[in-house]
């Protein structure tokens, strides 16, 4: 008997299935029971998200760490202090806050907020974006030294850093700037946050992440044993902004505040190869030659920019493939033209919404034109970056002693200890104290 | 001459400094027009969700921060729950092989003839949406997927939202962090 009812109900279900296919929101197929017994409807739990309060705490921690690191790096000149800051930030922003939100990713929130009509960001996100750059404008890359959890993690594993040839460093160093441009392009067009997608360390911070995330993070850390801070130097798009700010910074860490005696002891202590030798006493090339090269470079700059701009705007459709709606439109069109018989979940879902194909095509056209413009701008920017990189290598700066390069130096403080002048200074300081 | 040159350099640097500072402050300030006092969190709109199963796989957390949620006020308390049992059973029984949930997260309890109460154990649920699919296809749709904020770490870009074929996941105000089905009835 019971069996019978079951079969009946199941066939009823099948009938309902067919009717369900025509109606999207099919609810209330079965009447809600009226219980005879004392049965109370359980309530559905709704655990609340973290309080807004936490974002204030995060911002406060960010500011305090920035101030402390600046103080330790520039005033106290203690590697230990910087190291403690970075360890704390690794634990707090990395493992405790699970790496979100970070200043690196905030570039995308800012970009999207600037270009989208609907997207809003909480105030603290804007602060996470701006504060480290402002600090960099005053004190150099102190954010990288003691506040960035990525930097801290890589700093920990940099056990046997090798010195890379300068040209390798310079060539690979262009990539972060391009990555910055791309991430702004994709964020502004609403295609996605590629910095977050290709974030190598967030998987480690969250332990339970996907296998690939774990592997990429692991590989980068392994490389980081021999090539210090590979993410910082050759990938990090936020580091680019910090570099630019640091190049202009008001103050900056020095190997020693006293006069350099050119003992060369510090030459190889810098894990990121930022220490530059004094300029040769006799100039290798005449000033005129250098100036001439500069003039030529600036003359060809507009042509290079126009070329790259044109190039990227003609291939803008390649970039546009990353936008989910562009993919969807391609799939829907393929189905309509009978090129493919298999539908995707996305195309099924689109058809279920009942939105007309024309609406979809219109929206997609709009996205494509945005990409056309955006990719063109990205091209102009790429041209500029490449020429500037060449300019940088051909400008001779006068240096009377060993100095950290303001762009490359991450203010880690490793070079302080080896400088004999610094040792003398510290002893003096102790005697006085 | 030498001194003059230094001055020019200093001047140049100061100018660039101010320019860069202004650019950053300007960008941030401009985006501040678009700030909200309240924060936002990711959430699934159960009416758009097609229960594709990607929620179980794509969350940065494993198991996923997405869980099946049961709103009892919509439930029919059916004996033959299409969210609990497969519709193509080899044999009609409530044996484990006939249950939908691969994680064994759903249990049922007899209430009174002919009603059964269905309970999701969130610690076991992997957010695969199999039960949700069954319930929305044949039942009242009282089971649905939600991002649970006690687990979700509120990624800057939710990696499920990125993969969701129905575009069902978006940011909503953290004051009202769930889109519960019963609320609409
Ligand atoms: S370069 Fe980027 S990843 Fe490295 S410490 Fe600086 S902000 Fe962090
Ligand atoms: S403080 Fe700068 S120059 Fe000195 S070791 Fe660190 S990164 Fe290199
Ligand atoms: S990915 Fe989207 S459609 Fe698929 S189960 Fe999750 S919310 Fe639903
Ligand atoms: S925001 Fe992150 S943790 Fe939350 S559901 Fe999405 S992927 Fe999972």
XYZ file of C-alpha atoms and ligand atoms in Angstrom:
650
model
C 0.000 0.000 0.000
C 2.701 2.427 1.058
C 4.632 1.416 -2.025
C 1.655 2.253 -4.154
C 1.352 5.775 -2.758
C 5.025 6.347 -3.277
C 4.859 5.388 -6.915
C 1.816 7.596 -7.304
C 3.530 10.534 -5.711
C 6.611 10.070 -7.807
C 4.636 10.043 -11.004
C 2.872 13.142 -9.756
C 6.293 14.656 -9.304
C 7.192 13.868 -12.866
C 4.065 15.602 -14.095
C 4.899 18.582 -11.940
C 8.395 18.580 -13.423
C 6.983 19.263 -16.858
C 4.778 22.005 -15.600
C 7.751 23.352 -13.669
C 9.735 23.730 -16.837
C 7.345 26.383 -18.039
C 7.210 28.354 -14.841
C 10.467 29.603 -13.381
C 9.450 30.349 -9.849
C 7.462 27.334 -8.959
C 6.661 27.257 -5.312
C 3.756 26.221 -3.193
C 3.221 22.975 -4.989
C 2.342 21.341 -1.731
C 0.130 23.009 0.812
C 1.824 23.937 4.018
C 0.797 21.553 6.752
C -1.453 22.462 9.597
C 0.011 20.555 12.467
C -2.223 18.913 15.034
C 0.563 18.402 17.522
C 2.432 21.080 19.377
C 4.965 21.651 16.685
C 6.798 24.891 16.475
C 8.343 25.978 13.197
C 12.077 26.109 13.663
C 13.535 29.455 12.704
C 16.291 29.721 10.120
C 19.554 30.971 11.497
C 21.274 33.917 9.861
C 24.770 34.375 11.268
C 25.753 37.992 10.776
C 28.859 39.150 8.965
C 31.748 40.770 10.755
C 30.895 44.090 12.228
C 31.705 47.393 10.548
C 33.748 47.998 13.676
C 36.357 45.575 12.390
C 37.094 47.706 9.381
C 37.840 50.635 11.682
C 40.182 48.421 13.653
C 41.870 47.285 10.437
C 42.366 50.862 9.306
C 43.757 51.784 12.717
C 46.161 48.836 12.596
C 47.234 49.903 9.108
C 47.980 53.446 10.222
C 49.783 52.397 13.387
C 51.921 49.898 11.508
C 52.785 52.489 8.850
C 53.850 54.998 11.486
C 55.809 52.424 13.481
C 57.619 51.065 10.447
C 58.521 54.559 9.257
C 59.835 55.326 12.713
C 61.843 52.104 12.945
C 63.271 52.442 9.434
C 64.110 56.124 9.293
C 64.549 57.260 12.862
C 65.523 54.290 15.010
C 67.202 52.486 12.126
C 66.499 49.052 13.538
C 65.943 46.008 11.400
C 64.460 44.182 14.384
C 61.720 46.750 14.780
C 60.817 46.581 11.099
C 60.878 42.799 11.259
C 58.502 42.698 14.230
C 56.093 44.996 12.409
C 56.143 42.769 9.363
C 55.657 39.643 11.421
C 52.678 41.207 13.135
C 51.150 42.267 9.855
C 51.678 38.779 8.423
C 49.746 37.312 11.313
C 47.094 40.020 11.456
C 46.407 40.968 7.828
C 47.541 37.647 6.445
C 46.479 34.729 8.565
C 43.875 36.406 10.779
C 42.129 38.628 8.209
C 42.822 36.062 5.491
C 44.388 38.591 3.165
C 41.217 40.553 2.288
C 41.047 43.397 1.793
C 44.591 44.387 0.923
C 46.022 47.524 -0.586
C 47.148 45.654 -3.676
C 43.636 44.555 -4.548
C 42.141 47.910 -3.620
C 43.464 49.351 -6.899
C 40.646 47.485 -8.591
C 37.952 48.688 -6.226
C 39.056 52.250 -6.838
C 39.169 51.738 -10.607
C 35.732 50.145 -10.698
C 34.265 52.816 -8.421
C 35.619 55.520 -10.724
C 34.091 54.056 -13.857
C 30.942 52.272 -12.753
C 27.702 54.050 -11.976
C 26.488 51.565 -9.448
C 29.544 50.283 -7.654
C 30.286 51.817 -4.266
C 33.169 51.197 -1.919
C 33.369 51.513 1.848
C 35.535 54.389 3.065
C 38.145 52.115 4.566
C 38.883 50.588 1.162
C 39.777 54.051 -0.168
C 42.047 54.525 2.855
C 43.741 51.187 2.276
C 44.486 52.364 -1.224
C 45.707 55.880 -0.455
C 47.532 55.712 2.882
C 50.465 53.456 1.930
C 51.084 55.584 -1.178
C 51.025 58.798 0.825
C 53.419 57.302 3.345
C 55.624 56.272 0.457
C 55.587 59.840 -0.796
C 57.047 60.921 2.536
C 59.147 58.017 3.768
C 59.689 55.589 0.883
C 58.281 52.088 0.666
C 57.736 51.543 4.382
C 54.484 49.752 3.538
C 56.493 47.049 1.763
C 58.911 46.782 4.669
C 56.581 46.297 7.576
C 52.910 46.378 6.647
C 52.294 44.312 3.526
C 51.600 40.676 4.497
C 52.822 39.522 1.079
C 56.095 41.311 1.554
C 56.427 39.907 5.063
C 55.858 36.349 3.879
C 58.420 36.669 1.096
C 60.877 38.392 3.400
C 60.723 35.436 5.770
C 61.722 32.929 3.126
C 64.432 35.032 1.460
C 67.250 32.988 2.929
C 69.798 32.839 0.110
C 69.087 35.787 -2.151
C 71.136 35.884 -5.355
C 71.962 39.066 -7.222
C 70.288 39.274 -10.594
C 72.017 41.017 -13.505
C 70.748 44.566 -13.747
C 69.333 44.135 -17.234
C 67.235 41.136 -16.159
C 65.957 43.160 -13.265
C 65.099 46.126 -15.466
C 63.399 44.112 -18.182
C 61.310 41.992 -15.825
C 60.615 45.132 -13.833
C 58.408 46.466 -16.643
C 55.886 43.712 -16.085
C 54.329 45.036 -12.840
C 53.593 48.357 -14.531
C 51.835 46.574 -17.387
C 50.012 44.348 -14.923
C 48.843 47.489 -13.153
C 47.469 48.844 -16.429
C 45.731 45.571 -17.246
C 44.172 45.216 -13.818
C 42.780 48.732 -14.055
C 41.453 47.986 -17.550
C 39.696 44.796 -16.460
C 38.375 46.276 -13.241
C 37.098 49.446 -14.905
C 35.271 47.495 -17.596
C 33.709 45.264 -14.976
C 35.364 42.118 -16.347
C 36.793 41.001 -13.067
C 39.515 41.540 -10.518
C 42.542 39.840 -12.020
C 44.836 40.746 -9.132
C 42.591 38.754 -6.818
C 42.242 35.938 -9.318
C 45.984 35.475 -9.673
C 46.759 36.199 -6.062
C 49.415 33.625 -5.141
C 49.399 33.892 -1.364
C 45.790 34.170 -0.383
C 45.564 30.390 -0.715
C 48.271 29.985 1.901
C 46.618 32.492 4.218
C 43.370 30.544 4.068
C 44.887 27.068 4.325
C 41.878 25.373 2.802
C 42.123 26.940 -0.634
C 42.203 25.145 -3.949
C 45.116 22.980 -4.902
C 46.350 25.225 -7.732
C 46.369 28.264 -5.456
C 48.402 26.327 -2.945
C 50.868 25.186 -5.592
C 51.398 28.628 -7.164
C 51.911 30.150 -3.731
C 54.355 27.394 -2.860
C 56.311 27.780 -6.094
C 56.632 31.537 -5.688
C 57.833 31.075 -2.125
C 60.340 28.460 -3.273
C 61.702 30.848 -5.892
C 61.682 33.470 -3.153
C 64.346 31.573 -1.249
C 66.886 32.441 -3.949
C 65.340 35.451 -5.641
C 64.149 37.638 -2.817
C 60.596 38.953 -3.037
C 59.798 37.748 -6.556
C 56.175 38.889 -6.311
C 57.185 42.352 -5.145
C 59.763 42.871 -7.848
C 58.248 41.289 -10.898
C 54.504 41.091 -10.345
C 53.056 43.414 -7.712
C 51.022 46.172 -9.412
C 50.623 48.168 -6.229
C 54.387 48.174 -5.795
C 54.542 50.222 -9.004
C 52.572 53.066 -7.451
C 54.685 52.801 -4.324
C 57.861 52.915 -6.435
C 56.777 56.072 -8.196
C 55.897 57.690 -4.909
C 59.113 56.512 -3.309
C 61.214 57.912 -6.148
C 59.808 61.301 -5.191
C 59.799 60.708 -1.459
C 60.600 63.506 0.928
C 62.724 61.313 3.160
C 64.084 57.833 2.600
C 66.086 55.167 4.428
C 69.838 55.457 4.051
C 72.445 52.771 4.513
C 74.124 55.148 6.894
C 73.208 58.736 7.638
C 76.922 59.493 7.847
C 79.278 59.828 4.944
C 79.885 56.626 2.977
C 83.538 55.515 3.115
C 83.032 53.202 0.138
C 84.109 50.044 1.927
C 81.735 48.069 -0.328
C 80.608 45.931 2.614
C 76.957 46.682 1.992
C 77.106 46.020 -1.737
C 75.682 42.515 -1.601
C 73.560 42.653 1.519
C 70.476 43.989 -0.187
C 68.144 41.083 -0.973
C 66.401 42.974 -3.743
C 69.558 44.360 -5.333
C 68.691 47.967 -4.634
C 72.104 49.237 -3.587
C 73.821 51.316 -6.264
C 77.522 52.003 -6.428
C 78.822 55.576 -6.482
C 79.048 57.069 -9.931
C 82.547 56.770 -11.418
C 84.830 59.704 -10.747
C 85.485 60.185 -14.426
C 82.323 60.347 -16.448
C 82.240 57.477 -18.881
C 80.395 59.377 -21.514
C 80.164 63.034 -22.263
C 77.150 64.870 -20.974
C 76.185 65.836 -24.497
C 75.899 62.217 -25.587
C 73.523 61.463 -22.772
C 71.438 64.534 -23.433
C 71.264 63.685 -27.101
C 70.008 60.189 -26.328
C 67.365 61.656 -24.035
C 66.190 64.074 -26.690
C 65.900 61.284 -29.233
C 63.970 59.121 -26.794
C 61.529 61.909 -26.056
C 61.141 62.611 -29.753
C 60.198 59.030 -30.577
C 57.972 58.766 -27.502
C 54.782 59.981 -29.237
C 55.340 57.573 -32.115
C 55.921 54.616 -29.847
C 52.837 55.524 -27.825
C 50.732 55.928 -30.932
C 51.985 52.598 -32.225
C 51.262 50.632 -29.059
C 47.975 52.471 -28.601
C 46.841 51.552 -32.076
C 48.033 48.008 -31.689
C 46.144 47.367 -28.467
C 42.969 49.047 -29.594
C 42.861 46.872 -32.719
C 43.205 43.721 -30.646
C 40.826 44.965 -27.946
C 38.430 42.079 -28.686
C 41.024 39.708 -27.280
C 40.873 41.487 -23.922
C 37.101 41.630 -24.110
C 36.944 37.819 -24.077
C 37.566 38.001 -20.364
C 34.257 39.732 -19.767
C 31.670 37.125 -18.771
C 28.927 38.793 -20.765
C 31.004 38.791 -23.931
C 31.534 35.058 -23.462
C 27.829 34.552 -22.886
C 26.888 36.466 -26.021
C 29.300 34.435 -28.109
C 27.793 31.227 -26.774
C 24.200 32.357 -27.308
C 24.943 33.408 -30.873
C 26.657 30.096 -31.562
C 23.585 28.235 -30.359
C 21.253 30.399 -32.385
C 23.252 29.842 -35.531
C 23.360 26.123 -34.880
C 27.123 26.083 -34.702
C 26.942 24.201 -31.467
C 24.313 21.932 -30.031
C 25.508 21.854 -26.474
C 24.244 24.671 -24.308
C 26.115 25.939 -21.282
C 24.693 26.614 -17.838
C 25.180 30.296 -18.509
C 23.256 30.301 -21.771
C 20.468 28.215 -20.236
C 20.258 30.649 -17.360
C 20.165 33.566 -19.758
C 17.320 32.068 -21.751
C 15.423 31.350 -18.566
C 15.481 35.038 -17.697
C 13.521 35.874 -20.840
C 15.712 38.867 -21.642
C 15.680 39.449 -25.382
C 18.697 38.775 -27.531
C 18.682 42.366 -28.730
C 19.083 43.694 -25.217
C 21.995 41.354 -24.688
C 23.613 42.372 -27.979
C 23.209 46.053 -27.181
C 24.827 45.672 -23.796
C 27.643 43.645 -25.289
C 28.254 46.249 -27.978
C 28.592 48.829 -25.252
C 31.107 46.665 -23.413
C 33.076 46.110 -26.630
C 33.308 49.831 -27.326
C 34.505 50.396 -23.762
C 37.197 47.831 -24.373
C 38.158 49.513 -27.606
C 38.805 52.771 -25.785
C 40.286 51.130 -22.701
C 42.702 48.935 -24.614
C 43.802 51.972 -26.637
C 44.563 53.878 -23.453
C 46.364 50.843 -22.107
C 48.442 50.874 -25.296
C 49.416 54.521 -24.859
C 50.400 53.778 -21.296
C 52.444 50.738 -22.350
C 54.426 52.846 -24.819
C 55.126 55.409 -22.144
C 56.248 52.767 -19.649
C 58.653 51.167 -22.099
C 60.278 54.454 -23.093
C 60.518 55.579 -19.467
C 62.219 52.303 -18.581
C 64.829 52.968 -21.262
C 65.238 56.559 -20.118
C 65.848 55.344 -16.611
C 68.725 53.113 -17.626
C 70.391 55.864 -19.631
C 70.244 58.628 -17.068
C 73.406 58.791 -15.009
C 72.807 59.928 -11.476
C 75.590 61.415 -9.429
C 76.289 59.421 -6.317
C 79.104 60.128 -3.933
C 78.664 56.922 -1.961
C 76.716 53.684 -1.881
C 73.027 54.427 -1.845
C 69.806 52.477 -2.110
C 67.845 53.097 -5.279
C 64.704 54.785 -4.057
C 62.409 52.851 -6.337
C 63.825 49.409 -5.747
C 64.562 49.672 -2.024
C 61.826 48.148 0.096
C 63.179 49.716 3.291
C 63.813 46.370 4.931
C 66.820 47.629 6.857
C 69.088 44.645 6.147
C 71.924 46.878 4.992
C 72.159 48.929 8.191
C 73.965 46.303 10.223
C 76.923 45.729 7.923
C 77.928 49.357 7.514
C 81.017 50.122 9.677
C 80.030 53.793 9.877
C 76.692 52.707 11.244
C 78.433 50.552 13.881
C 80.514 53.527 14.946
C 77.439 55.706 15.051
C 75.572 53.220 17.216
C 78.441 52.908 19.661
C 78.602 56.657 19.928
C 74.891 56.790 20.485
C 75.240 54.269 23.317
C 78.057 56.172 24.971
C 76.048 59.331 24.851
C 72.909 57.622 26.096
C 76.160 76.953 -12.026
C 76.352 73.674 -10.098
C 74.149 75.071 -7.382
C 71.689 76.361 -9.894
C 71.363 72.908 -11.405
C 70.653 71.357 -8.055
C 67.976 73.892 -7.471
C 66.380 73.098 -10.757
C 66.438 69.420 -9.911
C 64.934 70.081 -6.501
C 62.260 72.225 -8.051
C 61.457 69.563 -10.605
C 61.206 66.940 -7.904
C 59.001 69.088 -5.706
C 56.693 69.695 -8.640
C 56.427 66.004 -9.459
C 55.921 65.232 -5.786
C 53.007 67.622 -5.554
C 51.574 66.340 -8.814
C 51.747 62.726 -7.759
C 50.301 63.479 -4.341
C 47.463 65.387 -5.926
C 46.811 62.601 -8.420
C 46.514 59.986 -5.682
C 44.456 62.251 -3.444
C 42.278 63.202 -6.403
C 41.648 59.616 -7.484
C 40.836 58.581 -3.957
C 38.759 61.661 -3.329
C 36.800 61.138 -6.492
C 36.101 57.527 -5.655
C 35.039 58.715 -2.208
C 31.970 60.200 -3.848
C 31.022 56.612 -4.367
C 31.564 55.397 -0.857
C 28.891 54.015 1.332
C 28.810 54.158 5.087
C 27.749 50.549 5.357
C 29.796 47.741 4.039
C 28.657 45.174 1.573
C 28.808 41.402 1.565
C 28.375 38.780 -1.123
C 25.087 36.960 -1.361
C 23.194 34.593 -3.655
C 19.806 35.586 -4.976
C 17.961 32.276 -4.645
C 15.499 33.247 -7.373
C 18.275 33.574 -9.926
C 20.398 30.629 -8.795
C 20.125 27.590 -11.051
C 21.792 25.171 -8.595
C 24.592 24.342 -10.973
C 26.849 23.005 -8.243
C 29.701 25.436 -8.785
C 29.226 26.933 -5.345
C 30.624 23.766 -3.835
C 33.774 23.902 -5.931
C 34.707 27.529 -6.424
C 34.765 29.086 -2.988
C 38.245 29.890 -1.717
C 37.261 28.009 1.405
C 36.844 24.300 1.411
C 34.255 23.275 2.225
C 32.485 26.204 0.652
C 31.038 29.124 2.603
C 27.793 28.420 0.766
C 25.345 26.216 2.595
C 21.857 25.012 2.036
C 19.332 26.944 4.057
C 15.871 25.710 4.972
C 13.000 28.084 5.477
C 10.466 25.971 7.302
C 7.533 28.268 6.695
C 7.546 27.355 3.008
C 8.213 23.644 3.448
C 5.458 21.140 2.753
C 6.915 18.630 5.249
C 6.357 15.964 2.616
C 7.017 12.338 3.344
C 8.523 12.021 -0.100
C 10.782 15.020 -0.097
C 12.267 15.659 -3.493
C 15.153 17.431 -1.861
C 15.834 14.484 0.398
C 15.299 11.538 -1.935
C 16.362 10.844 -5.456
C 13.585 10.766 -7.979
C 15.106 7.835 -9.810
C 15.511 5.344 -6.991
C 16.333 1.735 -7.677
C 14.056 0.809 -4.902
C 11.578 2.972 -3.117
C 13.014 3.360 0.334
C 14.716 6.028 2.381
C 17.971 4.094 2.414
C 21.214 6.029 2.099
C 21.627 5.066 -1.555
C 18.382 6.818 -2.363
C 19.183 10.079 -0.655
C 20.275 13.071 -2.643
C 22.749 14.694 -0.318
C 26.263 13.383 -1.043
C 27.497 14.635 2.309
C 24.760 13.119 4.429
C 23.991 16.568 5.764
C 20.223 16.242 5.604
C 18.289 14.325 8.192
C 14.618 13.972 8.739
C 12.487 13.638 11.794
C 8.949 12.388 12.033
C 6.577 15.091 13.249
C 3.123 13.639 12.823
C 1.258 11.730 10.146
C 2.125 12.427 7.316
C 4.656 15.140 8.016
C 8.402 15.033 8.303
C 10.760 17.781 9.289
C 13.992 18.121 7.293
C 17.086 19.531 8.905
C 20.384 20.536 7.301
C 23.507 20.023 9.319
C 25.581 22.967 8.121
C 28.804 21.506 9.385
C 28.385 18.692 6.876
C 26.743 20.559 3.991
C 29.114 21.277 1.125
C 26.786 23.645 -0.719
C 26.481 21.458 -3.805
C 22.845 22.426 -4.269
C 21.615 18.925 -5.166
C 18.844 19.069 -2.599
C 18.012 22.601 -3.664
C 17.643 21.470 -7.227
C 15.305 18.678 -6.184
C 13.299 20.920 -3.929
C 12.856 23.682 -6.480
C 12.061 21.272 -9.290
C 9.411 19.209 -7.538
C 8.823 20.761 -4.159
C 8.013 24.074 -2.593
C 11.495 25.508 -2.943
C 12.001 25.885 0.771
C 15.605 24.757 0.437
C 18.003 27.215 -1.168
C 21.644 28.222 -1.142
C 23.034 31.153 0.809
C 26.516 32.386 1.549
C 26.879 31.941 5.291
C 28.594 34.909 6.816
C 29.972 33.082 9.794
C 32.243 31.329 7.299
C 32.588 33.684 4.319
C 35.724 35.804 4.464
C 34.160 38.384 2.148
C 36.715 38.207 -0.625
C 37.295 41.328 -2.622
C 36.101 39.375 -5.622
C 34.044 36.345 -4.657
C 35.409 33.518 -6.737
C 32.014 31.843 -6.902
C 30.426 35.037 -8.205
C 33.025 34.998 -10.936
C 32.133 31.463 -11.984
C 28.387 31.637 -11.416
C 26.750 31.022 -14.802
C 23.509 32.660 -13.750
C 25.117 35.772 -12.326
C 23.205 35.121 -9.142
C 25.809 36.474 -6.724
C 26.271 40.148 -6.019
C 27.202 42.464 -3.196
C 24.393 43.510 -0.897
C 24.327 45.674 2.201
C 25.771 44.045 5.287
C 22.800 45.362 7.252
C 20.619 42.835 5.471
C 23.083 40.153 4.571
C 20.724 37.362 3.469
C 18.179 36.980 0.703
C 15.817 34.600 2.433
C 12.972 33.155 0.477
C 10.336 33.245 3.197
C 10.704 36.983 3.601
C 8.973 37.507 0.305
C 5.862 35.570 1.195
S 55.823 45.290 -3.601
Fe 53.680 44.772 -3.404
S 53.657 42.707 -2.515
Fe 55.711 43.535 -2.217
S 55.635 44.393 -0.181
Fe 55.187 46.056 -1.625
S 52.952 46.111 -1.785
Fe 53.510 44.172 -0.848
S 66.864 48.882 3.223
Fe 66.698 49.024 1.012
S 68.801 49.046 0.275
Fe 68.855 48.363 2.370
S 68.830 46.150 2.207
Fe 66.729 46.787 2.466
S 65.912 47.021 0.426
Fe 68.106 46.942 0.254
S 27.224 29.136 -8.872
Fe 25.423 30.470 -9.049
S 23.868 29.257 -10.102
Fe 25.490 27.828 -9.418
S 24.736 27.064 -7.446
Fe 26.050 28.837 -6.999
S 24.668 30.629 -6.957
Fe 23.549 28.943 -7.907
S 33.385 35.738 -0.865
Fe 35.056 34.244 -0.784
S 34.634 33.024 1.048
Fe 32.768 34.127 0.559
S 31.585 32.711 -0.678
Fe 32.757 33.986 -2.100
S 34.642 32.836 -2.481
Fe 33.674 31.945 -0.658
